[in-house]
Amino acid sequence: MANPVERCVLVTGFDPFGGADVNPSWQAVQALHGQSILGHRIVGAQLPTVFVQSLQVLRDLLRRHRPTLVIATGQAAGRAAVSLERIAINVNDARIADNLGARPIDTPVIPGGPDGYFTKLPIKAMLKALLERGINGEVSQTAGTFVCNQVFYGLMHELASEPALRDTRGGLIHVPWLPEQGQPSMRLDELVDGLKVCIEVALTTERDIRKEAGAIS
Ligand code: PCA
């Protein structure tokens, strides 16, 4: 059990999937692991791109570290920006097989769970900060129906139902390819900076700016 006095931020990335040999989410998480941001130790961890095991590994990490903030990250091919996911939905519908060959179609992430969970991250404040730093950012209205959405939904379900995690904030950020994977892409250093900005904002913003005048979309 981690010392609860030591505050930490859990940041997860996925292993490569779909025949690729790199996953930018994991590259970025490795770069962040061990850093300290606003008095919080960053714990970086890898989740397998596997439907069943990814949630088991995530639950173990939550129990072990009791983070104050959790940012799950994953690769989203075709996106050009740090993509702040708004909502997780209670469905798995895999277009391709996961890394153990599973391809669930139209199954719930959590049987009997709510249809969706909104992120607990202040995504509009994060977007504003990213754009002010000149880093390409966007709010995304769908995290898909593959392993990332499943982990996002499972994370939000844990945060909603586990009393020890009541004050923990969390959500999912999708990231573009690295330049060597093709286009659109984002450089690793820019991606790492972007995630740092997101962590800083999440640690310092109590209420998101989404309902205030001048909110950007
Ligand atoms: N992206 C996939 C799963 C693992 C990853 O990095 C997704 O968007 O579901």
Coordinates of N, CA and C and ligand atoms in Angstrom, one line a residue:
M1 N 0.9 -1.2 0.0 CA 0.0 0.0 0.0 C 0.9 1.2 0.0
A2 N 0.6 2.2 -0.9 CA 1.4 3.4 -1.0 C 1.1 4.3 0.2
N3 N 2.1 5.0 0.6 CA 1.9 6.0 1.7 C 0.9 7.0 1.3
P4 N -0.3 7.1 1.9 CA -1.4 8.0 1.5 C -1.0 9.5 1.6
V5 N 0.0 9.8 2.4 CA 0.4 11.2 2.5 C 1.1 11.6 1.2
E6 N 1.8 10.7 0.6 CA 2.5 11.1 -0.7 C 1.5 11.1 -1.8
R7 N 1.2 12.3 -2.3 CA 0.2 12.4 -3.3 C 0.7 12.0 -4.7
C8 N -0.1 11.3 -5.4 CA 0.4 10.9 -6.7 C -0.6 11.1 -7.8
V9 N -0.1 11.2 -9.0 CA -0.9 11.2 -10.2 C -0.6 9.9 -11.0
L10 N -1.6 9.1 -11.3 CA -1.4 7.9 -12.1 C -1.7 8.3 -13.6
V11 N -0.7 8.0 -14.4 CA -0.9 8.2 -15.9 C -0.6 6.9 -16.6
T12 N -1.6 6.4 -17.3 CA -1.4 5.1 -18.0 C -1.4 5.3 -19.5
G13 N -0.6 4.4 -20.1 CA -0.6 4.3 -21.6 C -0.7 2.8 -22.0
F14 N -1.0 2.6 -23.3 CA -1.2 1.2 -23.7 C 0.0 0.7 -24.5
D15 N 0.1 -0.6 -24.5 CA 1.1 -1.2 -25.4 C 0.7 -1.2 -26.9
P16 N 1.6 -1.4 -27.8 CA 1.2 -1.3 -29.2 C 0.2 -2.3 -29.6
F17 N -0.7 -2.0 -30.5 CA -1.7 -2.9 -30.9 C -2.0 -2.8 -32.4
G18 N -2.7 -3.8 -32.9 CA -3.1 -3.7 -34.4 C -1.9 -3.9 -35.3
G19 N -0.9 -4.5 -34.8 CA 0.3 -4.8 -35.7 C 1.3 -3.7 -35.6
A20 N 1.1 -2.6 -34.9 CA 2.1 -1.6 -34.8 C 3.2 -2.0 -33.8
D21 N 4.4 -1.3 -33.9 CA 5.4 -1.6 -32.9 C 5.7 -0.5 -32.0
V22 N 4.8 0.5 -32.0 CA 5.0 1.6 -31.1 C 3.6 2.1 -30.7
N23 N 3.4 2.6 -29.5 CA 2.2 3.3 -29.1 C 2.6 4.6 -28.4
P24 N 2.3 5.7 -29.0 CA 2.7 7.0 -28.5 C 2.3 7.3 -27.1
S25 N 1.1 6.7 -26.7 CA 0.6 6.9 -25.3 C 1.7 6.3 -24.3
W26 N 2.2 5.2 -24.6 CA 3.2 4.6 -23.7 C 4.5 5.3 -23.8
Q27 N 4.9 5.8 -24.9 CA 6.1 6.6 -25.0 C 6.0 7.8 -24.1
A28 N 4.9 8.5 -24.2 CA 4.7 9.7 -23.4 C 4.7 9.4 -21.9
V29 N 4.0 8.3 -21.6 CA 3.9 7.9 -20.2 C 5.2 7.6 -19.6
Q30 N 6.0 6.9 -20.3 CA 7.4 6.6 -19.9 C 8.2 7.9 -19.6
A31 N 8.0 8.9 -20.4 CA 8.7 10.1 -20.3 C 8.3 10.9 -19.0
L32 N 7.0 10.7 -18.6 CA 6.4 11.4 -17.5 C 6.7 10.6 -16.2
H33 N 6.9 9.3 -16.2 CA 7.1 8.5 -15.0 C 8.2 9.0 -14.1
G34 N 7.9 9.2 -12.9 CA 9.0 9.6 -11.9 C 9.1 11.1 -11.8
Q35 N 8.5 11.9 -12.7 CA 8.6 13.4 -12.5 C 7.7 13.8 -11.4
S36 N 7.9 15.1 -11.0 CA 7.0 15.6 -10.0 C 6.3 16.9 -10.5
I37 N 5.0 16.9 -10.4 CA 4.3 18.1 -10.9 C 3.4 18.6 -9.7
L38 N 3.7 19.9 -9.4 CA 2.9 20.6 -8.3 C 2.8 19.7 -7.0
G39 N 4.0 19.1 -6.7 CA 4.0 18.3 -5.4 C 3.4 16.9 -5.5
H40 N 3.1 16.5 -6.7 CA 2.6 15.2 -7.0 C 3.6 14.3 -7.7
R41 N 3.8 13.1 -7.2 CA 4.7 12.2 -8.0 C 3.9 11.6 -9.1
I42 N 4.5 11.5 -10.3 CA 3.9 10.9 -11.4 C 4.2 9.4 -11.5
V43 N 3.2 8.6 -11.4 CA 3.4 7.1 -11.6 C 2.9 6.8 -13.0
G44 N 3.8 6.3 -13.8 CA 3.4 5.9 -15.2 C 3.3 4.4 -15.2
A45 N 2.3 3.9 -15.9 CA 2.1 2.5 -15.9 C 1.5 2.1 -17.3
Q46 N 1.8 0.9 -17.7 CA 1.3 0.4 -19.0 C 0.1 -0.5 -18.8
L47 N -0.9 -0.3 -19.6 CA -2.1 -1.2 -19.6 C -2.0 -2.0 -20.9
P48 N -2.4 -3.3 -20.8 CA -2.3 -4.1 -22.0 C -3.6 -3.8 -22.9
T49 N -3.4 -3.7 -24.2 CA -4.5 -3.5 -25.1 C -5.3 -4.8 -25.2
V50 N -5.9 -5.2 -24.1 CA -6.6 -6.4 -24.0 C -7.9 -6.1 -23.2
F51 N -9.0 -6.5 -23.7 CA -10.3 -6.1 -23.0 C -10.3 -6.5 -21.5
V52 N -10.1 -7.8 -21.2 CA -10.2 -8.3 -19.9 C -9.1 -7.7 -19.0
Q53 N -7.9 -8.0 -19.4 CA -6.8 -7.7 -18.5 C -6.6 -6.2 -18.2
S54 N -6.9 -5.3 -19.2 CA -6.7 -3.9 -19.0 C -7.4 -3.3 -17.8
L55 N -8.6 -3.8 -17.6 CA -9.3 -3.2 -16.4 C -8.8 -3.9 -15.1
Q56 N -8.4 -5.1 -15.2 CA -7.8 -5.7 -13.9 C -6.6 -5.0 -13.5
V57 N -5.7 -4.7 -14.5 CA -4.4 -4.0 -14.2 C -4.8 -2.6 -13.6
L58 N -5.7 -1.9 -14.3 CA -6.1 -0.6 -13.8 C -6.6 -0.6 -12.4
R59 N -7.5 -1.6 -12.1 CA -8.0 -1.6 -10.7 C -6.9 -1.9 -9.7
D60 N -6.0 -2.7 -10.0 CA -4.8 -3.0 -9.1 C -4.1 -1.7 -8.9
L61 N -3.8 -0.9 -9.9 CA -3.1 0.3 -9.8 C -3.8 1.3 -8.9
L62 N -5.1 1.4 -9.1 CA -5.9 2.3 -8.3 C -5.8 2.0 -6.8
R63 N -5.9 0.7 -6.5 CA -5.9 0.2 -5.2 C -4.5 0.5 -4.5
R64 N -3.4 0.2 -5.3 CA -2.1 0.3 -4.8 C -1.7 1.8 -4.6
H65 N -2.0 2.7 -5.5 CA -1.5 4.0 -5.4 C -2.5 5.1 -4.9
R66 N -3.8 4.8 -4.9 CA -4.8 5.8 -4.4 C -4.5 7.2 -4.9
P67 N -4.4 7.3 -6.2 CA -4.0 8.6 -6.8 C -5.0 9.7 -6.6
T68 N -4.6 11.0 -6.6 CA -5.5 12.1 -6.5 C -6.0 12.4 -7.9
L69 N -5.3 12.0 -8.9 CA -5.7 12.2 -10.3 C -5.3 11.0 -11.2
V70 N -6.1 10.6 -12.1 CA -5.8 9.5 -13.0 C -6.0 10.0 -14.4
I71 N -5.0 10.0 -15.2 CA -5.2 10.3 -16.7 C -4.8 9.0 -17.4
A72 N -5.8 8.4 -18.0 CA -5.5 7.3 -19.0 C -5.3 7.9 -20.3
T73 N -4.3 7.4 -21.0 CA -4.0 7.9 -22.4 C -4.0 6.7 -23.4
G74 N -4.4 7.0 -24.6 CA -4.3 6.0 -25.6 C -4.1 6.6 -27.0
Q75 N -3.7 5.8 -27.9 CA -3.5 6.3 -29.3 C -4.8 6.4 -30.0
A76 N -5.0 7.4 -30.8 CA -6.1 7.5 -31.7 C -5.6 7.9 -33.1
A77 N -5.5 6.9 -34.0 CA -5.0 7.2 -35.3 C -6.0 8.2 -36.0
G78 N -5.5 9.1 -36.8 CA -6.3 10.0 -37.5 C -6.6 11.3 -36.8
R79 N -6.2 11.4 -35.6 CA -6.4 12.6 -34.8 C -5.1 13.4 -34.8
A80 N -5.3 14.8 -34.9 CA -4.1 15.6 -35.0 C -3.8 16.3 -33.7
A81 N -4.7 16.2 -32.7 CA -4.6 17.0 -31.5 C -4.6 16.1 -30.2
V82 N -4.1 16.7 -29.1 CA -4.4 16.1 -27.8 C -5.9 16.1 -27.6
S83 N -6.5 15.0 -27.5 CA -7.9 14.9 -27.7 C -8.6 14.5 -26.3
L84 N -9.2 15.5 -25.7 CA -9.7 15.4 -24.4 C -11.1 14.8 -24.4
E85 N -11.2 13.6 -24.0 CA -12.5 12.9 -24.1 C -13.5 13.3 -23.1
R86 N -14.7 13.6 -23.6 CA -15.8 14.1 -22.8 C -16.6 12.9 -22.1
I87 N -16.8 11.8 -22.8 CA -17.7 10.8 -22.3 C -17.3 9.4 -22.6
A88 N -17.5 8.5 -21.6 CA -17.3 7.1 -21.8 C -18.6 6.4 -21.9
I89 N -18.8 5.4 -22.7 CA -20.1 4.7 -22.9 C -20.0 3.3 -22.6
N90 N -21.1 2.7 -22.1 CA -21.1 1.3 -21.6 C -21.3 0.3 -22.7
V91 N -20.3 0.3 -23.7 CA -20.4 -0.7 -24.7 C -19.0 -1.0 -25.3
N92 N -18.8 -2.2 -25.5 CA -17.6 -2.7 -26.3 C -18.1 -3.1 -27.6
D93 N -17.4 -2.6 -28.7 CA -17.8 -3.0 -30.0 C -16.5 -2.9 -30.9
A94 N -15.8 -4.0 -30.9 CA -14.4 -3.9 -31.4 C -14.4 -4.2 -32.9
R95 N -13.8 -3.2 -33.6 CA -13.6 -3.3 -35.1 C -12.5 -4.3 -35.4
I96 N -11.5 -4.3 -34.5 CA -10.3 -5.2 -34.7 C -10.2 -6.0 -33.4
A97 N -9.4 -7.1 -33.5 CA -9.1 -7.9 -32.3 C -8.2 -7.2 -31.3
D98 N -8.3 -7.4 -30.0 CA -7.4 -6.9 -29.1 C -6.1 -7.8 -29.1
N99 N -5.1 -7.5 -28.2 CA -3.8 -8.2 -28.4 C -3.9 -9.7 -27.9
L100 N -5.0 -10.1 -27.5 CA -5.2 -11.6 -27.2 C -6.3 -12.2 -28.1
G101 N -6.6 -11.4 -29.1 CA -7.6 -12.0 -30.1 C -9.0 -11.8 -29.8
A102 N -9.4 -11.1 -28.7 CA -10.8 -11.0 -28.4 C -11.4 -9.8 -29.2
R103 N -12.6 -10.0 -29.6 CA -13.3 -9.0 -30.4 C -14.8 -8.9 -29.9
P104 N -15.0 -8.4 -28.7 CA -16.4 -8.3 -28.3 C -17.2 -7.4 -29.1
I105 N -18.5 -7.8 -29.4 CA -19.4 -7.0 -30.2 C -20.6 -6.7 -29.4
D106 N -20.9 -5.4 -29.2 CA -22.1 -5.0 -28.5 C -22.3 -5.6 -27.1
T107 N -21.2 -5.7 -26.4 CA -21.3 -6.1 -25.0 C -21.1 -4.9 -24.1
P108 N -21.7 -5.0 -22.9 CA -21.5 -3.9 -21.9 C -20.1 -4.0 -21.3
V109 N -19.6 -2.8 -20.9 CA -18.3 -2.8 -20.2 C -18.6 -3.4 -18.8
I110 N -19.7 -2.8 -18.2 CA -20.1 -3.2 -16.8 C -21.6 -3.5 -17.0
P111 N -22.0 -4.8 -16.9 CA -23.4 -5.2 -17.0 C -24.2 -4.4 -16.0
G112 N -25.3 -3.8 -16.4 CA -26.1 -3.0 -15.5 C -25.6 -1.7 -15.1
G113 N -24.5 -1.3 -15.6 CA -23.9 0.1 -15.3 C -24.7 1.1 -16.1
P114 N -24.5 2.4 -15.7 CA -25.1 3.5 -16.4 C -24.7 3.5 -17.9
D115 N -25.5 4.1 -18.7 CA -25.1 4.2 -20.2 C -23.8 4.9 -20.4
G116 N -23.6 5.9 -19.6 CA -22.3 6.7 -19.8 C -21.9 7.4 -18.6
Y117 N -20.6 7.8 -18.6 CA -20.1 8.6 -17.6 C -19.4 9.8 -18.2
F118 N -19.6 11.0 -17.7 CA -18.8 12.1 -18.2 C -17.5 12.1 -17.5
T119 N -16.5 12.7 -18.1 CA -15.1 12.8 -17.5 C -15.2 13.6 -16.3
K120 N -14.3 13.4 -15.4 CA -14.2 14.2 -14.2 C -13.0 15.2 -14.4
L121 N -12.5 15.3 -15.6 CA -11.4 16.2 -15.8 C -12.0 17.6 -16.3
P122 N -11.3 18.7 -16.0 CA -11.8 20.0 -16.4 C -11.4 20.2 -17.9
I123 N -12.1 19.6 -18.8 CA -11.6 19.5 -20.2 C -11.5 20.9 -20.9
K124 N -12.5 21.8 -20.5 CA -12.5 23.1 -21.2 C -11.3 23.9 -20.7
A125 N -11.0 23.8 -19.4 CA -9.8 24.6 -18.9 C -8.6 24.0 -19.5
M126 N -8.5 22.7 -19.6 CA -7.3 22.0 -20.2 C -7.2 22.4 -21.6
L127 N -8.2 22.5 -22.4 CA -8.2 22.9 -23.8 C -7.6 24.3 -23.9
K128 N -8.1 25.2 -23.1 CA -7.7 26.6 -23.1 C -6.2 26.7 -22.8
A129 N -5.7 26.0 -21.8 CA -4.3 26.0 -21.5 C -3.5 25.4 -22.6
L130 N -3.9 24.3 -23.2 CA -3.1 23.7 -24.3 C -3.0 24.8 -25.5
L131 N -4.1 25.4 -25.8 CA -4.1 26.3 -27.0 C -3.2 27.5 -26.7
E132 N -3.3 28.0 -25.4 CA -2.5 29.1 -25.0 C -1.0 28.8 -25.1
R133 N -0.6 27.5 -24.9 CA 0.8 27.1 -25.0 C 1.2 26.7 -26.5
G134 N 0.2 26.9 -27.4 CA 0.5 26.6 -28.8 C 0.5 25.1 -29.1
I135 N -0.1 24.3 -28.2 CA -0.2 22.9 -28.4 C -1.6 22.5 -29.0
N136 N -1.7 21.8 -30.0 CA -2.9 21.5 -30.6 C -3.8 20.6 -29.7
G137 N -5.0 21.1 -29.4 CA -5.9 20.4 -28.5 C -7.3 20.4 -29.0
E138 N -8.1 19.5 -28.5 CA -9.5 19.5 -28.9 C -10.3 18.7 -27.8
V139 N -11.6 19.0 -27.8 CA -12.5 18.2 -27.0 C -13.1 17.2 -27.9
S140 N -13.1 15.9 -27.5 CA -13.7 14.9 -28.4 C -14.9 14.4 -27.7
Q141 N -15.9 14.1 -28.6 CA -17.2 13.6 -28.1 C -17.3 12.1 -28.1
T142 N -16.3 11.4 -28.6 CA -16.4 10.0 -28.6 C -15.0 9.4 -28.4
A143 N -14.9 8.5 -27.5 CA -13.6 7.7 -27.2 C -13.6 6.4 -28.0
G144 N -14.6 6.2 -28.9 CA -14.7 5.0 -29.6 C -15.4 3.9 -28.8
T145 N -15.2 2.6 -29.2 CA -15.9 1.5 -28.5 C -14.9 0.4 -28.4
F146 N -13.6 0.7 -28.4 CA -12.5 -0.3 -28.3 C -12.0 -0.3 -26.8
V147 N -10.7 -0.7 -26.6 CA -10.2 -0.8 -25.3 C -10.1 0.5 -24.5
C148 N -9.8 1.6 -25.2 CA -9.7 2.9 -24.5 C -11.0 3.3 -23.9
N149 N -12.0 3.2 -24.7 CA -13.3 3.6 -24.1 C -13.7 2.6 -22.9
Q150 N -13.3 1.4 -23.1 CA -13.6 0.4 -22.0 C -12.8 0.8 -20.7
V151 N -11.6 1.2 -20.9 CA -10.8 1.6 -19.7 C -11.3 2.9 -19.1
F152 N -11.7 3.8 -20.0 CA -12.3 5.1 -19.5 C -13.5 4.8 -18.7
Y153 N -14.4 4.0 -19.3 CA -15.7 3.7 -18.6 C -15.4 3.0 -17.3
G154 N -14.5 2.0 -17.3 CA -14.2 1.2 -16.1 C -13.6 2.1 -15.0
L155 N -12.7 3.1 -15.5 CA -12.1 4.1 -14.5 C -13.2 4.9 -13.9
M156 N -14.1 5.5 -14.7 CA -15.1 6.3 -14.2 C -16.0 5.6 -13.2
H157 N -16.3 4.3 -13.6 CA -17.1 3.5 -12.7 C -16.5 3.2 -11.3
E158 N -15.2 3.0 -11.4 CA -14.4 2.8 -10.1 C -14.5 4.1 -9.3
L159 N -14.3 5.2 -9.9 CA -14.2 6.5 -9.2 C -15.6 6.8 -8.6
A160 N -16.7 6.4 -9.3 CA -18.0 6.6 -8.9 C -18.5 5.7 -7.8
S161 N -17.9 4.5 -7.7 CA -18.4 3.5 -6.8 C -17.5 3.1 -5.7
E162 N -16.2 3.5 -5.7 CA -15.3 3.1 -4.7 C -15.1 4.2 -3.7
P163 N -15.6 4.1 -2.5 CA -15.5 5.2 -1.5 C -14.1 5.8 -1.3
A164 N -13.0 4.9 -1.4 CA -11.7 5.4 -1.2 C -11.2 6.3 -2.3
L165 N -12.0 6.3 -3.5 CA -11.6 7.1 -4.6 C -12.6 8.2 -4.9
R166 N -13.4 8.5 -3.9 CA -14.4 9.5 -4.0 C -13.9 10.9 -4.5
D167 N -12.7 11.3 -4.0 CA -12.1 12.6 -4.3 C -11.1 12.5 -5.5
T168 N -11.0 11.4 -6.1 CA -10.1 11.2 -7.2 C -10.7 11.7 -8.5
R169 N -10.0 12.5 -9.2 CA -10.5 12.9 -10.5 C -9.9 12.0 -11.6
G170 N -10.5 11.9 -12.7 CA -9.9 11.1 -13.8 C -10.6 11.2 -15.1
G171 N -10.0 10.7 -16.1 CA -10.6 10.7 -17.5 C -9.5 10.1 -18.4
L172 N -9.9 10.3 -19.7 CA -9.1 9.7 -20.8 C -8.7 10.8 -21.8
I173 N -7.4 10.7 -22.2 CA -6.9 11.6 -23.3 C -6.4 10.7 -24.4
H174 N -7.0 10.9 -25.6 CA -6.4 10.3 -26.8 C -5.3 11.1 -27.4
V175 N -4.3 10.4 -27.9 CA -3.1 11.2 -28.5 C -2.9 10.7 -29.9
P176 N -2.4 11.7 -30.8 CA -2.1 11.3 -32.2 C -0.9 10.4 -32.3
W177 N -0.8 9.9 -33.6 CA 0.4 9.1 -33.9 C 1.7 10.0 -33.7
L178 N 2.8 9.3 -33.6 CA 4.1 10.0 -33.7 C 4.4 10.2 -35.2
P179 N 5.3 11.1 -35.5 CA 5.6 11.4 -36.9 C 6.0 10.1 -37.7
E180 N 6.8 9.3 -37.0 CA 7.2 8.1 -37.8 C 6.1 7.1 -38.1
Q181 N 5.0 7.2 -37.5 CA 3.9 6.3 -37.8 C 3.0 6.8 -39.0
G182 N 3.1 8.1 -39.3 CA 2.3 8.6 -40.4 C 1.6 9.9 -40.0
Q183 N 0.7 10.3 -40.8 CA 0.0 11.6 -40.6 C -1.5 11.4 -40.3
P184 N -2.2 12.2 -39.6 CA -1.6 13.3 -38.8 C -0.8 12.8 -37.6
S185 N 0.1 13.7 -37.1 CA 0.9 13.3 -36.0 C 1.3 14.4 -35.1
M186 N 1.9 14.1 -34.0 CA 2.5 15.1 -33.0 C 3.8 14.6 -32.5
R187 N 4.8 15.5 -32.4 CA 6.1 15.1 -31.9 C 6.0 14.7 -30.4
L188 N 6.8 13.7 -30.0 CA 6.7 13.2 -28.7 C 6.9 14.3 -27.6
D189 N 7.9 15.2 -27.8 CA 8.2 16.2 -26.8 C 7.0 17.1 -26.6
E190 N 6.3 17.4 -27.8 CA 5.1 18.3 -27.7 C 3.9 17.5 -27.0
L191 N 3.9 16.3 -27.3 CA 2.8 15.4 -26.6 C 3.0 15.4 -25.1
V192 N 4.3 15.2 -24.7 CA 4.6 15.1 -23.3 C 4.3 16.5 -22.6
D193 N 4.7 17.6 -23.3 CA 4.4 18.9 -22.7 C 2.9 19.1 -22.6
G194 N 2.2 18.6 -23.6 CA 0.7 18.7 -23.6 C 0.1 18.0 -22.4
L195 N 0.6 16.8 -22.1 CA 0.1 16.0 -21.0 C 0.4 16.7 -19.7
K196 N 1.6 17.3 -19.6 CA 2.0 18.0 -18.4 C 1.1 19.2 -18.1
V197 N 0.8 19.9 -19.2 CA -0.2 21.1 -19.1 C -1.5 20.5 -18.6
C198 N -2.0 19.4 -19.1 CA -3.3 18.9 -18.7 C -3.2 18.5 -17.2
I199 N -2.1 17.9 -16.8 CA -2.0 17.5 -15.4 C -2.0 18.7 -14.5
E200 N -1.2 19.7 -14.8 CA -1.2 21.0 -14.0 C -2.6 21.6 -13.9
V201 N -3.3 21.6 -15.0 CA -4.6 22.3 -15.0 C -5.6 21.4 -14.1
A202 N -5.5 20.1 -14.3 CA -6.4 19.2 -13.5 C -6.1 19.3 -12.0
L203 N -4.9 19.6 -11.7 CA -4.5 19.7 -10.2 C -4.9 21.1 -9.6
T204 N -5.1 22.0 -10.5 CA -5.3 23.4 -10.0 C -6.7 24.0 -10.3
T205 N -7.5 23.3 -11.1 CA -8.8 23.8 -11.5 C -9.9 23.1 -10.7
E206 N -10.5 23.8 -9.8 CA -11.6 23.1 -9.1 C -12.8 22.9 -9.9
R207 N -13.3 24.0 -10.6 CA -14.5 23.9 -11.4 C -14.1 24.2 -12.8
D208 N -14.6 23.4 -13.7 CA -14.2 23.6 -15.1 C -14.9 24.9 -15.6
I209 N -14.3 25.4 -16.7 CA -14.9 26.7 -17.2 C -16.0 26.5 -18.1
R210 N -16.5 25.3 -18.3 CA -17.5 25.0 -19.4 C -18.7 25.8 -19.3
K211 N -19.2 26.2 -18.1 CA -20.5 26.9 -18.0 C -20.3 28.4 -17.9
E212 N -19.1 28.8 -17.9 CA -18.8 30.3 -17.7 C -18.9 31.0 -19.1
A213 N -19.2 32.3 -19.0 CA -19.2 33.1 -20.2 C -17.8 33.0 -20.9
G214 N -17.8 32.9 -22.2 CA -16.6 32.9 -22.9 C -15.9 31.5 -23.0
A215 N -16.7 30.5 -22.5 CA -16.1 29.1 -22.7 C -15.9 28.8 -24.2
I216 N -14.9 28.1 -24.5 CA -14.6 27.8 -25.9 C -15.0 26.3 -26.1
S217 N -15.3 26.0 -27.3 CA -15.7 24.6 -27.6 C -14.8 24.0 -28.6
Ligands
PCA1 N1 -5.8 3.0 -28.4 C1 -6.9 2.1 -28.5 C2 -6.7 1.0 -27.5 C3 -5.2 1.2 -27.1 C4 -4.8 2.5 -27.6 O1 -3.8 3.0 -27.4 C5 -8.3 2.7 -28.4 O2 -8.4 3.9 -28.8 O3 -9.2 2.1 -28.0

